[in-house]
Amino acid sequence: MRPTATRLLNILVPVKRCVDYAVKIRVNPQQTGIDTNVKHSMNPFDEIAVEEAVRLRERLKEEIKSIKVVTIGPPKSAETLRTALAMGADSGVHIEIPDSAPAPEPLGIARALRALLQREKEAGREVDLVILGKQAIDDDLGQTGQMLAALMGVGQATCASKVDIDVKGKTVSVRTEIDGGAEELKCRLPAVITTDLRLNEPRYASLPNIMKAKKKPIEKLTPADLGVDLTPILETLKVAEPPKRVGGGKVDNVDQLVAKLKEAGFTASA
Amino acid sequence: MLRSRSLFLAQRALTRTYATAASPHALVFLEHHEGQIAPASLVALTAAQELGGEVTGLVIGSSDQVGGILDQVQKLKGLRSVLHSSSEQYAHPIPETVSPLLEKLLESGSPYTHVVSAHSSAAKGLFPRLAAKLSLPTVSDVTSLSHDPSSNSTTFTRPIYAGNAIATIRAPASVPIKLFTVRSTAFSPAPADSAVSAELKALDPVAVTDSPTEHVRIDLTKSDRPELGAATRVVSGGRALKNAETFKKTLDPLADVLGAAVGASRAAVDAGYADNSLQVGQTGKVVAPQLYIALGISGAIQHLAGMKDSKLIVAVNKDPDAPIFQVADVGLVGDLFEVVPELVEKLKK
């Protein structure tokens, strides 16, 4: 495609299927991981990423040409893609790994995403903006977006709480949450953004949209198709329960509470 | 091409292990704010010392910032030497402009085996970017670590699933430089020692002329209270505080009388009662103060992840079945709008 000043934007949103945030997880008896035979759903930060992509299109109308979602995971991750499609994404890519495969690391995922972006570019669908969650709520690593930006050699804005695209200027202004306040960044497109909780409130997919999502295309690929190896570099030796904390019981009134505080050495500071 | 690079790194690791008899050498990224070393960076320094080898500090900033802080950094116990680099582009450092300096510092032949930082917002942006540039993994938010020189492997523990499980992870010898960020509540801060004086070494900044990202501005929340992440006492409020006004009116007197920092649950932050820099939890700040008072906070998993390592947890909640009571050392079932003022009065006595 011939690039023009008003070339329309393509957005890619990587999503991850995680144990649902409300589930109280249990470590398995072998201490190799957690019991995953529980409810799963889309990583909450990724929902926010999908929502933001859809909202950008609602705001910028046809200046956003496509919203593609991608997931890397076992066969069941396809459900997560369908959820994203029902929220308003146009098409999906499922990079499927076997159920038995160890969880890929952020570096492997970032390499796979870069390979996918390269493929999209070759197909004339160059991606201008990648929006990811700031962290997955299972491994809590918070690395993939930054690693992807590094591999692509583009700018990054992490923990975004506000996103404004200037389509003509080919830049994106992002307000990001940092320790002690906020920072405003301006990234040249293409860029990578990761979402903070405050970016937006994700919508529920309506039943008609869920039905429509079933007809939207999902392309299936394997890591080998993309020429990437997702074998972890780090070794997980053990997964254990954290030390249990036991509640110390209740007191009946404020006097007893103050007495307990004083007993522990907490008095009014001078 | 990727594969050949990691192979190359692996080979380099082997040669280095052989040549230097596996003595670790950590590079600690030291952050500073308004002329003070960030408390969380002092914690990272302690963690770096636990590797059992030499520790070098790295300070970057504008020339004013760096000039003002080197005296303090030099006196930190455990630092043999301090590298410093000044440039206007480091005044408000962004990963795009800082990463090239570290890439250069860590390129083949460098003595460093570990790169360490606090798990701060700056490092969360920088470390993964740097790691990917070097084709290395990085380990986030570690709570303990040990290095085995004979196998040149480092073992870390870190919380996963919002702190509901603890993973033990080993970075093997095939990872020539181990990058990791440290949870600020997991180690004690490194002390200053006026008797020591680390050697200072200026480092030329690496100019980034065409950064894809530009820092526009920064808005910091001003507060006279202790910094939430480092406070020894924290008073925290939840959704039950009703609105921003009652949040402030109720919590401030108690925080004042105790000399405590103010925190908030995600519900309170989302509802706009408190600034989001005050959020305690999995996706906010992780705190482990001596005293944590949870007011009108039910105790969702995500909140507990941010405070359950506190020494003494006090909870006040109307709902006797709130999960917060399962972790609280002292619980009081009652209306916080009555309890808190009474508590303030009685503490003053």
Coordinates of C-alpha atoms in Angstrom, one line a residue:
Chain A
M1 CA 0.0 0.0 0.0
R2 CA 1.2 3.4 -0.9
P3 CA 1.7 5.5 2.3
T4 CA 0.0 8.8 2.2
A5 CA -0.2 11.6 4.7
T6 CA -3.6 10.4 5.9
R7 CA -2.9 6.7 5.9
L8 CA -5.4 5.0 8.2
L9 CA -4.2 3.5 11.4
N10 CA -4.0 -0.2 12.3
I11 CA -4.1 -1.1 16.0
L12 CA -2.9 -4.4 17.5
V13 CA -4.1 -5.5 21.0
P14 CA -2.4 -8.5 22.5
V15 CA -4.5 -10.2 25.2
K16 CA -3.9 -13.0 27.7
R17 CA -6.2 -15.6 29.2
C18 CA -5.6 -15.6 32.9
V19 CA -7.2 -17.1 36.0
D20 CA -10.1 -14.8 36.8
Y21 CA -9.1 -12.0 39.1
A22 CA -11.7 -12.9 41.7
V23 CA -10.6 -16.5 42.1
K24 CA -8.8 -17.5 45.3
I25 CA -6.0 -19.5 43.8
R26 CA -4.5 -22.7 45.2
V27 CA -1.0 -23.9 44.9
N28 CA -0.9 -27.5 43.7
P29 CA 0.4 -30.3 46.0
Q30 CA 3.5 -30.8 43.8
Q31 CA 4.4 -27.2 44.3
T32 CA 5.0 -26.7 40.6
G33 CA 2.3 -24.2 40.0
I34 CA -1.3 -23.4 40.9
D35 CA -4.5 -25.3 40.3
T36 CA -5.7 -24.0 37.0
N37 CA -8.9 -26.0 36.9
V38 CA -10.7 -22.8 37.8
K39 CA -12.6 -19.9 36.0
H40 CA -10.5 -18.0 33.5
S41 CA -11.1 -14.7 31.9
M42 CA -9.3 -12.0 30.0
N43 CA -6.6 -10.3 31.9
P44 CA -8.3 -7.1 33.3
F45 CA -5.6 -4.8 31.9
D46 CA -6.1 -6.3 28.5
E47 CA -9.8 -5.7 28.6
I48 CA -8.9 -2.0 29.2
A49 CA -6.6 -2.2 26.2
V50 CA -9.3 -3.6 23.9
E51 CA -11.8 -1.0 25.2
E52 CA -9.3 1.8 24.5
A53 CA -8.8 0.6 21.0
V54 CA -12.5 0.5 20.4
R55 CA -13.0 3.9 21.9
L56 CA -10.2 5.3 19.8
R57 CA -12.2 4.1 16.8
E58 CA -15.4 5.6 18.1
R59 CA -13.6 8.9 18.5
L60 CA -11.6 8.9 15.3
K61 CA -14.1 7.0 13.2
E62 CA -12.7 5.7 9.9
E63 CA -9.2 7.0 10.7
I64 CA -8.8 3.7 12.6
K65 CA -8.7 1.2 9.8
S66 CA -8.5 -2.0 11.8
I67 CA -8.3 -3.4 15.3
K68 CA -6.7 -6.8 15.5
V69 CA -6.4 -8.8 18.7
V70 CA -3.8 -11.5 19.3
T71 CA -3.3 -14.1 22.0
I72 CA -0.5 -16.6 22.6
G73 CA -1.8 -19.6 24.6
P74 CA -3.4 -23.0 24.7
P75 CA -6.5 -23.9 22.6
K76 CA -8.9 -22.4 25.2
S77 CA -7.3 -19.0 24.7
A78 CA -9.6 -18.7 21.7
E79 CA -12.4 -17.8 24.1
T80 CA -10.5 -14.8 25.2
L81 CA -10.1 -13.7 21.5
R82 CA -13.9 -14.1 21.0
T83 CA -14.5 -11.9 24.0
A84 CA -12.2 -9.2 22.5
L85 CA -14.0 -9.5 19.2
A86 CA -17.4 -9.2 20.9
M87 CA -16.1 -6.0 22.5
G88 CA -15.5 -4.5 19.1
A89 CA -12.2 -5.8 17.6
D90 CA -12.3 -6.8 13.9
S91 CA -10.2 -9.9 13.7
G92 CA -8.1 -12.2 15.8
V93 CA -4.8 -14.1 15.7
H94 CA -4.3 -17.2 17.9
I95 CA -0.7 -18.3 18.3
E96 CA -1.5 -21.6 19.7
I97 CA 0.8 -23.6 22.1
P98 CA 0.0 -27.0 23.6
D99 CA -1.8 -27.2 26.9
S100 CA 1.3 -28.9 28.3
A101 CA 3.7 -26.2 27.2
P102 CA 5.2 -24.1 30.0
A103 CA 4.0 -20.5 30.2
P104 CA 6.0 -18.4 27.8
E105 CA 8.1 -15.6 29.2
P106 CA 7.6 -11.9 28.2
L107 CA 10.8 -11.9 26.0
G108 CA 9.4 -14.9 24.0
I109 CA 6.0 -13.3 23.7
A110 CA 7.6 -10.0 22.6
R111 CA 9.6 -11.8 19.9
A112 CA 6.5 -13.5 18.7
L113 CA 4.6 -10.3 18.6
R114 CA 7.4 -8.6 16.7
A115 CA 7.4 -11.4 14.2
L116 CA 3.6 -11.0 13.8
L117 CA 4.0 -7.3 13.3
Q118 CA 6.6 -8.0 10.6
R119 CA 4.1 -10.3 8.9
E120 CA 1.4 -7.8 9.0
K121 CA 3.7 -5.2 7.5
E122 CA 4.6 -7.5 4.7
A123 CA 0.9 -8.0 4.1
G124 CA 0.4 -4.3 3.7
R125 CA -1.2 -3.9 7.1
E126 CA 1.5 -2.1 9.0
V127 CA 0.5 -1.7 12.7
D128 CA 0.8 1.8 14.0
L129 CA -0.1 1.3 17.6
V130 CA 0.1 -1.7 19.9
I131 CA -1.9 -1.4 23.1
L132 CA -1.2 -4.0 25.9
G133 CA -2.1 -4.4 29.5
K134 CA 0.5 -3.1 31.9
Q135 CA 0.8 -6.5 33.5
A136 CA -0.8 -9.9 33.6
I137 CA -2.5 -10.6 36.9
D138 CA -1.0 -14.2 37.0
D139 CA 2.8 -13.7 36.7
D140 CA 2.6 -10.0 37.6
L141 CA 5.8 -9.3 35.6
G142 CA 4.7 -6.2 33.6
Q143 CA 7.4 -6.5 30.9
T144 CA 5.9 -7.5 27.6
G145 CA 5.0 -4.1 26.2
Q146 CA 8.4 -2.5 27.0
M147 CA 10.2 -5.5 25.5
L148 CA 8.2 -5.3 22.4
A149 CA 8.9 -1.6 22.1
A150 CA 12.6 -2.3 22.5
L151 CA 12.6 -5.0 19.8
M152 CA 10.7 -2.8 17.4
G153 CA 12.9 0.2 18.3
V154 CA 9.9 2.4 18.9
G155 CA 8.7 4.5 21.7
Q156 CA 6.8 3.2 24.8
A157 CA 4.3 4.8 27.2
T158 CA 3.6 2.5 30.2
C159 CA 0.7 2.7 32.6
A160 CA -1.4 5.0 30.4
S161 CA -4.3 6.8 32.0
K162 CA -5.1 8.9 29.0
V163 CA -4.4 8.5 25.3
D164 CA -4.8 11.0 22.5
I165 CA -3.8 10.2 18.9
D166 CA -2.8 12.9 16.4
V167 CA -3.4 11.0 13.2
K168 CA -2.1 13.7 10.9
G169 CA 1.0 14.4 13.0
K170 CA 1.5 10.6 13.5
T171 CA 2.0 11.0 17.2
V172 CA 0.3 9.9 20.3
S173 CA 0.1 11.9 23.6
V174 CA -0.1 9.7 26.6
R175 CA -0.6 10.5 30.3
T176 CA 1.1 7.9 32.3
E177 CA 0.9 7.0 36.0
I178 CA 4.3 7.1 37.8
D179 CA 5.3 6.9 41.4
G180 CA 4.1 10.1 43.1
G181 CA 2.1 11.5 40.2
A182 CA 1.7 11.5 36.5
E183 CA 3.9 12.2 33.4
E184 CA 2.9 13.3 30.0
L185 CA 4.7 11.7 27.0
K186 CA 4.5 12.2 23.3
C187 CA 5.4 9.2 21.2
R188 CA 6.0 9.1 17.5
L189 CA 3.9 6.4 15.8
P190 CA 4.4 3.5 15.6
A191 CA 4.4 3.1 19.4
V192 CA 3.6 0.8 22.2
I193 CA 1.2 1.7 25.0
T194 CA 0.4 -0.2 28.1
T195 CA -2.8 0.4 30.1
D196 CA -3.3 1.4 33.6
L197 CA -6.6 0.6 35.4
R198 CA -7.6 4.3 35.2
L199 CA -7.6 4.5 31.4
N200 CA -11.2 3.5 31.0
E201 CA -14.1 1.3 32.1
P202 CA -14.4 -1.7 29.8
R203 CA -17.8 -2.4 28.3
Y204 CA -19.8 -5.6 28.6
A205 CA -20.2 -7.4 25.3
S206 CA -23.9 -7.5 24.4
L207 CA -25.5 -10.7 23.2
P208 CA -25.9 -9.6 19.6
N209 CA -22.2 -8.6 19.6
I210 CA -21.2 -11.9 21.1
M211 CA -23.2 -13.6 18.2
K212 CA -21.5 -11.4 15.6
A213 CA -18.1 -12.1 17.1
K214 CA -18.5 -15.8 16.2
K215 CA -18.4 -14.8 12.6
K216 CA -15.3 -12.7 12.8
P217 CA -12.1 -14.3 11.5
I218 CA -9.5 -15.8 13.8
E219 CA -6.3 -16.8 12.1
K220 CA -4.4 -19.7 13.7
L221 CA -0.6 -19.8 13.8
T222 CA 2.0 -21.6 15.7
P223 CA 5.2 -20.2 17.2
A224 CA 7.0 -22.1 14.4
D225 CA 5.1 -20.3 11.8
L226 CA 6.5 -17.1 13.2
G227 CA 10.0 -18.6 13.6
V228 CA 10.1 -18.0 17.3
D229 CA 11.0 -20.3 20.2
L230 CA 8.9 -19.8 23.3
T231 CA 10.9 -22.0 25.6
P232 CA 11.5 -20.2 29.0
I233 CA 15.0 -19.1 29.8
L234 CA 14.4 -18.9 33.5
E235 CA 13.7 -22.0 35.5
T236 CA 10.8 -22.1 37.9
L237 CA 12.0 -24.3 40.8
K238 CA 9.0 -24.1 43.0
V239 CA 5.7 -22.4 43.6
A240 CA 4.6 -22.2 47.3
E241 CA 1.9 -20.8 49.4
P242 CA 2.8 -17.5 51.1
P243 CA 3.1 -17.6 54.9
K244 CA -0.4 -17.6 56.3
R245 CA -1.5 -14.6 58.3
V246 CA -4.0 -15.3 61.1
G247 CA -6.4 -12.6 62.2
G248 CA -5.9 -11.7 65.8
G249 CA -9.6 -11.4 66.7
K250 CA -11.8 -8.4 67.3
V251 CA -12.1 -5.9 70.0
D252 CA -15.4 -4.4 71.3
N253 CA -14.8 -0.7 71.4
V254 CA -12.4 2.1 70.8
D255 CA -10.9 1.9 74.3
Q256 CA -9.7 -1.6 73.7
L257 CA -8.4 -0.7 70.3
V258 CA -6.4 2.2 71.8
A259 CA -5.1 -0.1 74.5
K260 CA -4.0 -2.6 71.9
L261 CA -2.2 0.1 69.9
K262 CA -0.5 1.4 73.0
E263 CA 0.5 -2.1 74.0
A264 CA 2.2 -2.5 70.6
G265 CA 4.0 0.8 71.1
F266 CA 1.9 3.0 68.8
T267 CA 1.0 6.3 70.4
A268 CA 0.4 9.7 69.1
S269 CA 3.6 11.0 67.3
A270 CA 5.2 14.0 68.9
Chain B
M1 CA 19.8 -13.9 13.9
L2 CA 18.2 -13.9 17.3
R3 CA 19.4 -17.3 18.0
S4 CA 22.9 -16.5 17.1
R5 CA 22.9 -13.5 19.4
S6 CA 21.8 -15.5 22.4
L7 CA 24.3 -18.2 21.6
F8 CA 26.9 -15.5 21.5
L9 CA 25.8 -14.2 24.9
A10 CA 25.9 -17.7 26.3
Q11 CA 29.4 -18.2 25.1
R12 CA 30.5 -15.0 26.6
A13 CA 29.0 -16.0 29.9
L14 CA 31.0 -19.2 29.9
T15 CA 34.3 -17.4 29.2
R16 CA 33.6 -14.9 31.9
T17 CA 32.8 -17.5 34.5
Y18 CA 36.0 -19.2 33.8
A19 CA 38.1 -16.0 33.8
T20 CA 36.8 -14.2 36.9
A21 CA 36.2 -17.2 39.1
A22 CA 32.5 -16.4 39.3
S23 CA 32.7 -13.3 41.6
P24 CA 29.5 -11.4 41.1
H25 CA 29.6 -7.7 40.4
A26 CA 26.3 -5.8 40.6
L27 CA 25.5 -2.5 39.1
V28 CA 22.8 -0.8 41.1
F29 CA 20.6 1.9 39.4
L30 CA 20.2 4.6 42.1
E31 CA 17.3 6.9 41.7
H32 CA 16.9 10.3 43.4
H33 CA 14.1 12.8 43.9
E34 CA 14.7 16.4 44.8
G35 CA 18.2 15.9 46.0
Q36 CA 17.5 12.8 48.0
I37 CA 18.3 9.2 47.2
A38 CA 15.1 7.3 46.7
P39 CA 14.5 5.0 49.8
A40 CA 13.6 2.2 47.5
S41 CA 17.0 2.4 45.8
L42 CA 18.7 2.0 49.2
V43 CA 16.7 -1.3 49.5
A44 CA 17.9 -2.3 46.1
L45 CA 21.5 -1.7 47.3
T46 CA 21.0 -4.0 50.2
A47 CA 19.6 -6.7 47.9
A48 CA 22.6 -6.3 45.6
Q49 CA 25.0 -6.8 48.5
E50 CA 23.4 -10.2 49.2
L51 CA 24.8 -11.4 46.0
G52 CA 28.1 -11.5 47.8
G53 CA 30.3 -9.6 45.4
E54 CA 31.4 -6.1 44.4
V55 CA 28.7 -3.4 44.1
T56 CA 28.9 -0.4 41.8
G57 CA 26.3 2.4 41.9
L58 CA 25.0 4.3 38.9
V59 CA 23.5 7.8 39.2
I60 CA 22.2 9.7 36.2
G61 CA 20.4 13.1 36.0
S62 CA 21.0 16.7 34.9
S63 CA 24.3 18.1 36.0
D64 CA 22.6 20.0 38.9
Q65 CA 20.8 16.9 40.1
V66 CA 23.9 14.6 40.0
G67 CA 26.2 17.3 41.5
G68 CA 23.9 17.6 44.4
I69 CA 23.6 13.9 45.2
L70 CA 27.0 12.5 44.8
D71 CA 28.1 13.3 48.3
Q72 CA 25.3 11.3 49.7
V73 CA 25.8 8.4 47.3
Q74 CA 29.5 8.2 48.0
K75 CA 28.8 7.6 51.7
L76 CA 26.5 4.6 51.2
K77 CA 27.7 1.5 52.9
G78 CA 28.5 -1.3 50.5
L79 CA 29.3 0.8 47.4
R80 CA 32.9 0.4 46.1
S81 CA 32.4 2.8 43.3
V82 CA 29.9 5.1 41.8
L83 CA 29.4 5.8 38.1
H84 CA 27.6 9.0 37.3
S85 CA 26.5 10.5 34.1
S86 CA 25.0 14.0 33.6
S87 CA 23.0 15.2 30.7
E88 CA 19.9 17.4 30.2
Q89 CA 18.2 14.4 28.7
Y90 CA 18.5 12.6 32.0
A91 CA 16.7 15.4 33.9
H92 CA 13.4 13.6 33.3
P93 CA 14.7 10.2 32.3
I94 CA 12.6 8.1 30.0
P95 CA 13.6 4.5 29.0
E96 CA 14.2 5.5 25.3
T97 CA 17.1 7.9 26.3
V98 CA 18.4 6.0 29.4
S99 CA 18.6 2.5 27.9
P100 CA 21.4 3.3 25.4
L101 CA 23.7 4.3 28.2
L102 CA 23.1 1.1 30.0
E103 CA 23.4 -1.0 26.8
K104 CA 26.8 0.6 26.2
L105 CA 27.8 0.0 29.8
L106 CA 26.8 -3.7 29.6
E107 CA 28.1 -4.5 26.2
S108 CA 30.6 -7.4 25.9
G109 CA 33.6 -7.2 28.1
S110 CA 31.7 -5.4 30.9
P111 CA 32.5 -6.6 34.4
Y112 CA 28.8 -6.6 35.5
T113 CA 27.0 -9.9 36.3
H114 CA 23.9 -8.3 37.8
V115 CA 21.9 -5.2 37.2
V116 CA 19.7 -4.2 40.1
S117 CA 17.0 -1.5 40.7
A118 CA 14.1 -0.8 43.0
H119 CA 10.8 -1.9 41.5
S120 CA 9.9 1.7 40.8
S121 CA 7.9 3.1 37.9
A122 CA 11.2 4.3 36.3
A123 CA 12.7 0.8 36.4
K124 CA 9.5 -0.9 35.4
G125 CA 9.8 1.0 32.2
L126 CA 13.5 0.8 31.7
F127 CA 14.5 -2.8 32.8
P128 CA 12.4 -4.7 30.3
R129 CA 13.4 -2.4 27.5
L130 CA 17.1 -2.8 28.4
A131 CA 16.7 -6.6 28.8
A132 CA 15.1 -7.0 25.4
K133 CA 17.8 -5.0 23.8
L134 CA 20.4 -7.3 25.4
S135 CA 18.3 -10.5 24.6
L136 CA 18.0 -11.2 28.3
P137 CA 15.1 -11.9 30.6
T138 CA 14.5 -9.7 33.6
V139 CA 13.0 -10.6 37.0
S140 CA 10.4 -8.2 38.4
D141 CA 9.8 -7.4 42.1
V142 CA 12.0 -9.9 43.9
T143 CA 11.6 -10.5 47.6
S144 CA 14.7 -12.6 48.3
L145 CA 17.7 -13.9 46.4
S146 CA 20.8 -15.9 46.6
H147 CA 23.7 -16.3 44.2
D148 CA 25.6 -19.5 43.7
P149 CA 29.1 -18.7 42.4
S150 CA 30.0 -22.3 41.5
S151 CA 27.1 -22.6 39.0
N152 CA 26.9 -18.9 38.3
S153 CA 23.2 -19.0 38.8
T154 CA 21.0 -16.7 40.9
T155 CA 17.9 -17.8 42.6
F156 CA 15.1 -15.4 43.3
T157 CA 11.7 -15.5 45.0
R158 CA 8.9 -13.3 43.9
P159 CA 5.2 -13.1 44.5
I160 CA 2.8 -14.1 41.7
Y161 CA -1.0 -14.1 41.5
A162 CA -1.2 -10.9 43.6
G163 CA 1.0 -12.3 46.3
N164 CA -1.1 -15.5 46.7
A165 CA 1.8 -17.7 45.7
I166 CA 5.5 -17.3 45.9
A167 CA 7.6 -18.5 42.9
T168 CA 11.2 -19.5 43.2
I169 CA 13.0 -18.8 40.0
R170 CA 16.5 -19.5 38.9
A171 CA 18.4 -17.5 36.3
P172 CA 21.0 -20.0 35.1
A173 CA 24.5 -19.4 33.9
S174 CA 23.2 -19.1 30.3
V175 CA 21.9 -15.7 31.4
P176 CA 25.2 -13.8 31.5
I177 CA 23.8 -10.7 33.1
K178 CA 20.9 -11.1 35.6
L179 CA 18.6 -8.1 35.6
F180 CA 16.1 -7.7 38.4
T181 CA 14.0 -5.2 40.3
V182 CA 13.6 -5.4 44.1
R183 CA 10.4 -5.1 46.1
S184 CA 11.0 -2.1 48.4
T185 CA 9.5 -3.7 51.5
A186 CA 11.5 -6.9 51.3
F187 CA 14.9 -5.7 52.4
S188 CA 16.1 -3.0 54.8
P189 CA 17.5 0.1 53.3
A190 CA 21.3 0.4 53.1
P191 CA 22.7 2.8 55.7
A192 CA 25.0 5.7 55.2
D193 CA 28.5 5.4 56.7
S194 CA 30.6 8.6 57.0
A195 CA 33.7 6.5 57.1
V196 CA 33.4 5.2 53.6
S197 CA 33.9 7.0 50.4
A198 CA 33.2 5.3 47.2
E199 CA 35.3 6.1 44.2
L200 CA 33.5 8.4 41.7
K201 CA 33.8 7.9 38.0
A202 CA 32.2 10.1 35.5
L203 CA 30.6 8.4 32.5
D204 CA 29.9 10.1 29.2
P205 CA 26.2 10.2 28.5
V206 CA 25.1 8.5 25.3
A207 CA 23.3 11.2 23.3
V208 CA 20.0 10.1 21.8
T209 CA 19.2 12.7 19.2
D210 CA 16.1 11.2 17.6
S211 CA 14.2 9.7 20.5
P212 CA 10.8 8.3 19.5
T213 CA 9.4 9.5 22.7
E214 CA 9.5 13.0 24.2
H215 CA 8.9 13.9 27.9
V216 CA 6.3 16.7 27.9
R217 CA 5.7 17.3 31.6
I218 CA 5.5 15.8 35.0
D219 CA 2.8 16.4 37.7
L220 CA 3.8 15.3 41.1
T221 CA 1.3 15.1 44.0
K222 CA 2.6 17.3 46.7
S223 CA 2.2 16.1 50.3
D224 CA 3.7 17.0 53.7
R225 CA 3.1 13.4 54.9
P226 CA 5.6 10.6 54.8
E227 CA 6.0 8.9 51.5
L228 CA 3.5 6.0 51.3
G229 CA 6.0 3.4 50.2
A230 CA 8.5 4.2 52.9
A231 CA 6.2 5.2 55.8
T232 CA 6.3 3.2 59.1
R233 CA 2.6 3.9 59.7
V234 CA -0.2 4.0 57.1
V235 CA -3.8 4.9 57.5
S236 CA -5.8 3.7 54.6
G237 CA -9.4 4.3 53.5
G238 CA -11.9 2.5 51.2
R239 CA -15.1 3.0 49.5
A240 CA -17.0 3.5 52.8
L241 CA -15.5 7.0 53.0
K242 CA -18.3 8.1 50.7
N243 CA -16.5 11.0 48.9
A244 CA -13.3 12.9 48.6
E245 CA -14.2 15.4 51.2
T246 CA -15.1 12.9 54.0
F247 CA -12.1 10.8 53.0
K248 CA -9.8 13.8 53.8
K249 CA -11.8 14.9 56.8
T250 CA -11.8 11.5 58.4
L251 CA -8.4 10.2 57.6
D252 CA -6.2 13.3 57.9
P253 CA -6.7 13.9 61.7
L254 CA -5.8 10.2 62.4
A255 CA -2.8 10.3 60.0
D256 CA -1.7 13.5 61.7
V257 CA -1.9 12.2 65.2
L258 CA 0.0 9.1 64.3
G259 CA 2.4 10.8 61.9
A260 CA 1.2 8.3 59.3
A261 CA 1.0 8.3 55.5
V262 CA -2.4 8.1 53.9
G263 CA -3.3 5.2 51.6
A264 CA -6.4 4.1 49.7
S265 CA -8.0 1.1 48.3
R266 CA -8.6 0.8 44.6
A267 CA -12.3 1.4 45.1
A268 CA -11.6 4.7 46.8
V269 CA -9.2 5.7 44.1
D270 CA -11.6 4.7 41.2
A271 CA -14.4 6.6 42.8
G272 CA -12.2 9.7 42.9
Y273 CA -11.9 10.0 46.7
A274 CA -8.2 9.8 46.7
D275 CA -5.4 10.4 44.2
N276 CA -4.2 7.2 42.5
S277 CA -0.6 7.6 43.8
L278 CA -2.1 6.6 47.1
Q279 CA -3.4 3.3 45.9
V280 CA -2.3 0.3 47.9
G281 CA -2.5 -3.1 46.3
Q282 CA -1.4 -5.5 43.5
T283 CA -1.5 -2.7 40.9
G284 CA -0.7 0.2 43.2
K285 CA 1.9 0.5 46.0
V286 CA 3.1 -2.4 48.1
V287 CA 3.6 -1.3 51.7
A288 CA 4.8 -3.1 54.8
P289 CA 4.7 -0.6 57.6
Q290 CA 4.8 -1.2 61.3
L291 CA 1.2 -0.2 61.6
Y292 CA -1.5 -0.4 58.9
I293 CA -5.0 0.9 59.7
A294 CA -7.6 -0.1 57.2
L295 CA -10.8 1.9 57.4
G296 CA -13.8 0.9 55.5
I297 CA -11.8 -1.5 53.3
S298 CA -13.4 -4.9 52.7
G299 CA -10.1 -6.6 51.9
A300 CA -10.2 -7.8 48.4
I301 CA -7.3 -10.1 47.3
Q302 CA -5.8 -7.2 45.2
H303 CA -5.7 -4.9 48.2
L304 CA -4.3 -7.6 50.6
A305 CA -1.5 -8.1 48.1
G306 CA -0.3 -4.6 48.8
M307 CA -0.4 -4.6 52.6
K308 CA -0.4 -8.1 54.1
D309 CA 3.2 -7.9 55.1
S310 CA 2.5 -5.1 57.5
K311 CA 3.6 -5.8 61.1
L312 CA 0.3 -4.8 62.8
I313 CA -2.9 -4.6 60.8
V314 CA -5.9 -2.8 62.4
A315 CA -9.2 -2.9 60.6
V316 CA -12.4 -1.0 61.2
N317 CA -15.4 -2.1 59.2
K318 CA -19.1 -2.2 59.6
D319 CA -19.4 -5.6 58.1
P320 CA -18.3 -8.3 60.6
D321 CA -17.7 -10.7 57.7
A322 CA -15.4 -8.5 55.7
P323 CA -12.3 -10.5 54.6
I324 CA -10.0 -7.9 56.0
F325 CA -10.8 -9.3 59.5
Q326 CA -9.1 -12.6 58.5
V327 CA -5.7 -10.8 58.3
A328 CA -6.2 -8.1 60.8
D329 CA -4.4 -8.4 64.2
V330 CA -6.9 -6.1 65.7
G331 CA -10.4 -5.7 64.3
L332 CA -13.3 -3.4 65.3
V333 CA -16.7 -3.8 63.9
G334 CA -18.3 -0.4 63.8
D335 CA -19.1 2.7 61.9
L336 CA -15.8 4.4 61.0
F337 CA -17.4 7.8 61.1
E338 CA -17.9 7.3 64.9
V339 CA -14.9 5.2 65.6
V340 CA -12.2 7.3 63.9
P341 CA -12.9 10.7 65.7
E342 CA -13.1 8.8 69.0
L343 CA -9.8 7.1 68.2
V344 CA -8.2 10.4 67.4
E345 CA -9.4 11.9 70.7
K346 CA -8.2 9.0 72.7
L347 CA -4.9 8.7 71.0
K348 CA -4.2 12.3 71.8
K349 CA -4.6 11.7 75.5

